[in-house]
XYZ file of C-alpha atoms in Angstrom:
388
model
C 10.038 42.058 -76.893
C 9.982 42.766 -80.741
C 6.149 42.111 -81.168
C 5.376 44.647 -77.777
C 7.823 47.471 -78.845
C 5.968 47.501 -82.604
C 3.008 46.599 -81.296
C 2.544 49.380 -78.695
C 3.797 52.046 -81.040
C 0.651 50.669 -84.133
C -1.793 50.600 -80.790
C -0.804 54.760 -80.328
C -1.041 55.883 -83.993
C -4.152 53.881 -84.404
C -5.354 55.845 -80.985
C -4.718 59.201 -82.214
C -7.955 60.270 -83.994
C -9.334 59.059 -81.031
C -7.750 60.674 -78.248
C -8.103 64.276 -80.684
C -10.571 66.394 -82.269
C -9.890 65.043 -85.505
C -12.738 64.172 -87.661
C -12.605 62.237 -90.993
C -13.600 59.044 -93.318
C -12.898 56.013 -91.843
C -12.536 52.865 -94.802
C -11.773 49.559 -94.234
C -10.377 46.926 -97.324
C -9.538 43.266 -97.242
C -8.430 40.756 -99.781
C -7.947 37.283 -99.922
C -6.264 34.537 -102.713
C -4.788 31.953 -102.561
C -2.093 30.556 -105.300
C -0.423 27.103 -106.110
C 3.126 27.161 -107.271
C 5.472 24.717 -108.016
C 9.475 25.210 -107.854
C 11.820 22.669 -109.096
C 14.421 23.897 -106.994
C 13.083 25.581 -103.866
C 16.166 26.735 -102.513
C 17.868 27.795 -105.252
C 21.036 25.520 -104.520
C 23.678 23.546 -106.688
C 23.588 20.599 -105.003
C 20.549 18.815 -103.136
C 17.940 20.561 -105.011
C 14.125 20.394 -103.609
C 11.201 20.018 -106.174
C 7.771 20.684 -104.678
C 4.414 22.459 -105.106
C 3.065 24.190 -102.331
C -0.442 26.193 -101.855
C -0.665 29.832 -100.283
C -2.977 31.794 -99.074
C -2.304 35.650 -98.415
C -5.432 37.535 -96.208
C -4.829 41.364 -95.978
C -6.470 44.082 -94.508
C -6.161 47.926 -94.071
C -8.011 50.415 -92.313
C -7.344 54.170 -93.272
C -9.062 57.576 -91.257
C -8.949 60.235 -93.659
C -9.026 64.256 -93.263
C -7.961 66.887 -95.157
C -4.652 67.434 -93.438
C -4.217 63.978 -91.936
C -3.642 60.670 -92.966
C -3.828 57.164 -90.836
C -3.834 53.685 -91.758
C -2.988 50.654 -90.152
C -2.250 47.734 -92.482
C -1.929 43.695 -91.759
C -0.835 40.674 -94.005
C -1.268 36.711 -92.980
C 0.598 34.741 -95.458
C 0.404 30.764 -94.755
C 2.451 28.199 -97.252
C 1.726 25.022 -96.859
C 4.717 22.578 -98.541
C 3.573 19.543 -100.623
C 6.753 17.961 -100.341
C 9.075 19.469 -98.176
C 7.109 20.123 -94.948
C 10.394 21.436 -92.797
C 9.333 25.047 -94.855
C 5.841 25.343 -93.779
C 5.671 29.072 -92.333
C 3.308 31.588 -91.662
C 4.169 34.830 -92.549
C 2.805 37.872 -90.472
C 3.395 41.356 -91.487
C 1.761 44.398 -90.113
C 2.614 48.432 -90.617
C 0.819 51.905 -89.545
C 1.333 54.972 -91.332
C 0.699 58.694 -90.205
C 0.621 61.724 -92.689
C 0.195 65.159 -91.541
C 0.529 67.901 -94.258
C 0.485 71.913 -92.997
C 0.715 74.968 -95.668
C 4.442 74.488 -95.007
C 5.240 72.215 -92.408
C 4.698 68.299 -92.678
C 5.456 64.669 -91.391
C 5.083 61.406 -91.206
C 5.911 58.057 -88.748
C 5.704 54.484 -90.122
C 6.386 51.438 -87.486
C 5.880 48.032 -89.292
C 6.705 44.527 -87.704
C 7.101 41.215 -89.558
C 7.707 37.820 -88.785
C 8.830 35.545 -91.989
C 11.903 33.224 -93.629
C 15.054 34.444 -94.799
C 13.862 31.905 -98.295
C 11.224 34.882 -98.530
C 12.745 38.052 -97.189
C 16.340 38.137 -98.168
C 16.489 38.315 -101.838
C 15.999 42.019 -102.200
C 18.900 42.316 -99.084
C 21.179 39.374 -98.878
C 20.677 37.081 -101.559
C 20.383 34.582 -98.719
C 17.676 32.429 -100.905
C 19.126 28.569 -100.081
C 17.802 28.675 -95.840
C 14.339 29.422 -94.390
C 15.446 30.374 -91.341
C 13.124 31.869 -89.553
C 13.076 35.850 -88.701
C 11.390 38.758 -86.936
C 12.094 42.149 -88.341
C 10.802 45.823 -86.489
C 11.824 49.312 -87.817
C 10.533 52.462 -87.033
C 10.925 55.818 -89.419
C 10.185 58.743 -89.209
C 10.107 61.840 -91.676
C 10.133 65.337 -91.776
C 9.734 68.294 -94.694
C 9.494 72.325 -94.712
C 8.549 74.222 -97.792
C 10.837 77.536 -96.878
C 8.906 78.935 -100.215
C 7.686 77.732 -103.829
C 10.861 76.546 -104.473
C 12.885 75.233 -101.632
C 12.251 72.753 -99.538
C 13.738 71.157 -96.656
C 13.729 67.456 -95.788
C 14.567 65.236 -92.840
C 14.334 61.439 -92.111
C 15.668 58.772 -89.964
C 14.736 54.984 -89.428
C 15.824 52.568 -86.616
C 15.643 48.573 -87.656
C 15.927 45.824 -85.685
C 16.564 41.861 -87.456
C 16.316 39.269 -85.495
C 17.125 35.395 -86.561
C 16.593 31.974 -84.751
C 19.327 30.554 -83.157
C 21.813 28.331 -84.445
C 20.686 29.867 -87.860
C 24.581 30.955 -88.512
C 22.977 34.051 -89.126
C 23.981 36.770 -87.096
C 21.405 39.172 -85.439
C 21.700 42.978 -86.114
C 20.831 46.821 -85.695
C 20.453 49.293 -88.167
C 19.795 53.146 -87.838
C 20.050 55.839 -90.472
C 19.315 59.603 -90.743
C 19.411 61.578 -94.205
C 18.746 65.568 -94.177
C 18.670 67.684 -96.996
C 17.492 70.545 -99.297
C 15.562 70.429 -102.686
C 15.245 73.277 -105.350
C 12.713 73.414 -108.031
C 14.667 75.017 -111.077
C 11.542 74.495 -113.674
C 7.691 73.214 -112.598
C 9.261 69.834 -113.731
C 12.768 69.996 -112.679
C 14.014 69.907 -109.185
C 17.934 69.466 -107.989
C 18.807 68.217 -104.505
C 21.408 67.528 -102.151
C 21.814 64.670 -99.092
C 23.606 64.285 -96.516
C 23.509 60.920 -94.530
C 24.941 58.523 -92.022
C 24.085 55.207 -91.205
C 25.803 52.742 -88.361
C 25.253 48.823 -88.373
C 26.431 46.982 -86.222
C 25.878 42.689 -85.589
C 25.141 41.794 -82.151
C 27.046 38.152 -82.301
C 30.822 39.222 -83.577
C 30.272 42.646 -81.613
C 31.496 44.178 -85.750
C 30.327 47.650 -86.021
C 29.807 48.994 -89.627
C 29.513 53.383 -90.000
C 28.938 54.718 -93.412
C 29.040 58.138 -94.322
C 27.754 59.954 -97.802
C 26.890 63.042 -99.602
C 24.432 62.163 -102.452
C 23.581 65.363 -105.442
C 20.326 64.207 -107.697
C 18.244 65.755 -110.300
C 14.624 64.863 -110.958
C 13.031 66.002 -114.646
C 9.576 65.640 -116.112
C 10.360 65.600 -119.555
C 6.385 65.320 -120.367
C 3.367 63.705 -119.745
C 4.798 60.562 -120.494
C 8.487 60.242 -119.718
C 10.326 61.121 -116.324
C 13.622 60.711 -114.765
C 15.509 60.507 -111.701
C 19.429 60.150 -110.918
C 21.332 60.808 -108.061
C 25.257 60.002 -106.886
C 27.695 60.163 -104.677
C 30.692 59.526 -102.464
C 30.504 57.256 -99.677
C 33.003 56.199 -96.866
C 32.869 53.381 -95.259
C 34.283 52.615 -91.801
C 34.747 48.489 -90.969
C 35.697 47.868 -86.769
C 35.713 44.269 -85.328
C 36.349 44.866 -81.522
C 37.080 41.281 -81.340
C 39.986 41.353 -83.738
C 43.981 41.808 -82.310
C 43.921 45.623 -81.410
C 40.513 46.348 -82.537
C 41.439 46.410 -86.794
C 39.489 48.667 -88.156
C 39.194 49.664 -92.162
C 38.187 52.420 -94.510
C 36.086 51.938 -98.338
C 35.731 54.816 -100.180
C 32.892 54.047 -103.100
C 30.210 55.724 -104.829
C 26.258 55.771 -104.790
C 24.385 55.880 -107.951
C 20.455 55.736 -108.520
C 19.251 56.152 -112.084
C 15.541 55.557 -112.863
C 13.738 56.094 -116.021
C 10.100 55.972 -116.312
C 7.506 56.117 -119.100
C 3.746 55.963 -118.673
C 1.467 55.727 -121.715
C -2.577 55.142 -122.429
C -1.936 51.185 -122.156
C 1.496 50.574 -120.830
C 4.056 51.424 -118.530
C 7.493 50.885 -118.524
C 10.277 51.537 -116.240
C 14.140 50.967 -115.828
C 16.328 51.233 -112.511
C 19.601 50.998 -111.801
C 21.379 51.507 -108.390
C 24.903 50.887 -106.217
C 24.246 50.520 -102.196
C 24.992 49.991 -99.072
C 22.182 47.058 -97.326
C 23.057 45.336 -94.150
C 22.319 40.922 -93.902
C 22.714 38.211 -91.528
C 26.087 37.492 -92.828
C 27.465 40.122 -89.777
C 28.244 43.016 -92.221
C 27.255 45.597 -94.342
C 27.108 44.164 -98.546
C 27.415 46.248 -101.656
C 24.462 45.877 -104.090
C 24.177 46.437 -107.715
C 20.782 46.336 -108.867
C 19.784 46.616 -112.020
C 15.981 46.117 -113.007
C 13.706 46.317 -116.002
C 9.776 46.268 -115.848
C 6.734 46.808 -117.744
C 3.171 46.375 -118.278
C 1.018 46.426 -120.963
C -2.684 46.697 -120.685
C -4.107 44.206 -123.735
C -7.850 44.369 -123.254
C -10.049 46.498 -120.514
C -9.118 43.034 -118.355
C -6.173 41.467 -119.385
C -2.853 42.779 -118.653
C 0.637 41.474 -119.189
C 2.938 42.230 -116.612
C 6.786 41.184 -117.214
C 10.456 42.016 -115.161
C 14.313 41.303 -115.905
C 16.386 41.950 -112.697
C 20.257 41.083 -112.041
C 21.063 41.708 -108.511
C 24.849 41.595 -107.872
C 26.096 41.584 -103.725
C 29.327 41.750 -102.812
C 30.602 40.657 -98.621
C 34.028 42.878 -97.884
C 35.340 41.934 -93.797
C 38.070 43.386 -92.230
C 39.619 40.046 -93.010
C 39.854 41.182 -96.834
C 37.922 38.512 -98.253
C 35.240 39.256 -100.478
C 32.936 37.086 -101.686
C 30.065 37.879 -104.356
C 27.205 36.266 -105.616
C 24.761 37.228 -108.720
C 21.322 36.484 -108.749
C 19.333 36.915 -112.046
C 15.190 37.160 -112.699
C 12.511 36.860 -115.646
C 9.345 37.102 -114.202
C 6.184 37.083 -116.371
C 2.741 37.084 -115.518
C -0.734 37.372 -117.326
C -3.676 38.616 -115.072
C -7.253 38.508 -115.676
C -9.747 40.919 -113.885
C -12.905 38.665 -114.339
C -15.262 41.786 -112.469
C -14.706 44.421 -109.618
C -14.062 42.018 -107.053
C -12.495 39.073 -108.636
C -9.113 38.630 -110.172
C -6.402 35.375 -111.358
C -2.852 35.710 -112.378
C -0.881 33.296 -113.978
C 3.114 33.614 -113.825
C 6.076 32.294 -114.903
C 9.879 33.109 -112.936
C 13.194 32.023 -114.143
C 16.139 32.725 -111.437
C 19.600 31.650 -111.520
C 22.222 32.674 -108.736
C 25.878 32.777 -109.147
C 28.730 32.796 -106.453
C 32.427 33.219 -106.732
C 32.959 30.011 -104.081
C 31.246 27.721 -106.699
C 32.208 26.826 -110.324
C 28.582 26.193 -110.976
C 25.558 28.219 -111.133
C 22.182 27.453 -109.541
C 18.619 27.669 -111.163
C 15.055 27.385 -110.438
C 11.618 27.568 -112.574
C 8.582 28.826 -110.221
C 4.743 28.645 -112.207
C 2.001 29.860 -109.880
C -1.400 30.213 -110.550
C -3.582 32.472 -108.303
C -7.254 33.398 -107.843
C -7.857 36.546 -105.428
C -11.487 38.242 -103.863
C -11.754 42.098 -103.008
C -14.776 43.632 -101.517
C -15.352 47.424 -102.068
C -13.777 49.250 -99.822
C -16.576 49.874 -96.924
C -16.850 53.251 -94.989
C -17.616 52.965 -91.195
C -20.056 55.358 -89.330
C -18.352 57.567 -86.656
């Protein structure tokens, strides 16, 4: 049922400039590497560590029709690991998205529907911090967006997504839903400064325990262009959060009050790039509730030669697991990821990196870590037009 709902919906944006008038460029562009990598602890645990090298191969391919107004792609991604010593995490990863942009004088939108099939050992850092199971897990969402320029300076902006996470039974891992919708108005004070305002709601709710999860927030942020070279970003906010497990004695139900922060600094030069985030939110995981996340990342990337580039991240990621039970449990996870890459011509490229992650949890006295070297070698053809 997951696969035909996203499925269907990619079939009819794909079908549009088809069924219409519409004429435009179509492009097609595919890629293909393959990488060996070797982790001495695979699933980032204390105890029971796994050391093993594994090879995988990642083939991708877009398609993207093209007109002055209109934009329409339709993207895929096979990823296939293959487990030297620890064959139980074999998996093939399948992840596929389509994209429509439509852009008036003052009216404009967009709809993106992507589908994916993968492992919580490769999908739930970023979310849950769930890194020590590969269970496996089928993800659809569906979002679309909406923006009217009133006049040169005011704009107004709507959006909304629907996600659905799905997890294999017996997992432990509990299955869930979650929508959001955000509307709001931006105003340009300066050509490179622009205030704004947000108002949005999200619900989450796991479809095991029946626990329902509402969140409500009002978000201010300023964006500034200092110059050609520096930019920032920052937005807060309040945020109230409403906890109800229908299967507790009477319903119990209970009410957070925190704050949302996003901070981002960027700075773009002739030969590198640097850029620093920092955020509080609200994500939802298979642990049957909403988590606060701290995330706090560092990257840049420095150009040495017309083909060499160095390419290097530190990232703490800090989750925290409040139930109506009032137990909360956190866990830390923390990142150093270097690589070197080497673009031998136009169509060939290798990369060789180095990652350093440790994770942290209040339940455990110890801390976990993990060393991951990969070496990779990827093709890419020019991107080929197609005749109407």
């Amino acid at each position: 049922m997951l696969w035909l709902r996203a499925a269907t919906v990619c079939v009819a944006l794909t079908m549009l400039p088809v069924t219409t008038s519409w004429s435009g460029e179509n492009r097609v562009q595919t890629q293909l590497s393959s990488r060996y990598e070797h982790d001495d602890n695979l699933t980032l645990l204390v105890d029971d560590t796994i050391s093993t090298g594994k090879w995988i191969t990642n083939l991708s391919g877009k398609w993207n029709h093209q007109t002055p107004r209109l934009s329409l792609d339709l993207r895929g991604l096979i990823t296939d690991r293959n487990h030297l010593d620890a064959r139980r995490f074999d998996s093939t990863d399948v992840d596929i998205a389509s994209t429509l942009n439509w852009q008036g004088q003052r009216l404009g939108y967009s709809v993106e529907v992507s589908v994916s099939e993968d492992t919580s050992l490769t999908s739930e850092v970023d979310t849950s911090g769930l890194v020590g199971s590969g269970v496996d897990r089928q993800s659809w969402r569906f979002s679309p967006q909406l923006n009217y320029r009133i006049n040169q300076r005011w704009q107004l902006l709507f959006s909304s997504f629907a996600t659905d996470v799905d997890y294999d039974t017996g997992s432990g891992l509990q299955d869930y839903d979650y929508n959001a919708v955000q509307a709001g108005v931006t105003f340009e004070l300066k050509p490179r400064q622009q205030i704004s305002a947000f108002l949005s709601r999200s619900d989450y709710q796991a479809q095991l325990s029946g626990l329902q999860t509402s969140s409500d927030s009002l978000l201010l942020g300023w964006n500034y262009q200092l110059n050609e070279v520096w930019s920032t970003r920052v937005s807060a906010g309040l945020e109230t959060t409403k906890i109800e497990q229908p299967t507790f004695s009477t319903g119990a139900e209970s009410r957070l009050h925190g704050e949302s922060v996003d901070i981002s600094l960027g700075r773009v030069g002739e030969r590198s790039q640097q850029h620093f985030s920092a955020s509080r939110s609200l994500v939802p995981s298979g642990s049957g509730i909403l988590l606060t996340r701290d995330d706090l990342k560092l990257e840049s990337r420095t150009q040495l030669t017309e083909k060499i580039s160095v390419v290097g991240s530190i990232r703490q990621l800090t989750t925290e697991n409040f139930s109506t039970q009032n137990q909360l449990s956190e866990r830390t996870y923390r990142e150093i990821d270097l690589a070197l890459n080497w673009q031998w011509n136009r169509y060939w490229a290798s990369r060789l990196r180095v990652i350093n992650a440790t994770q942290e949890r209040d339940t455990d006295t110890n801390e976990s870590r993990r060393n991951r070297i990969s070496l990779s070698i990827s093709f890419s053809p020019e991107a080929r037009r197609l005749a109407h």
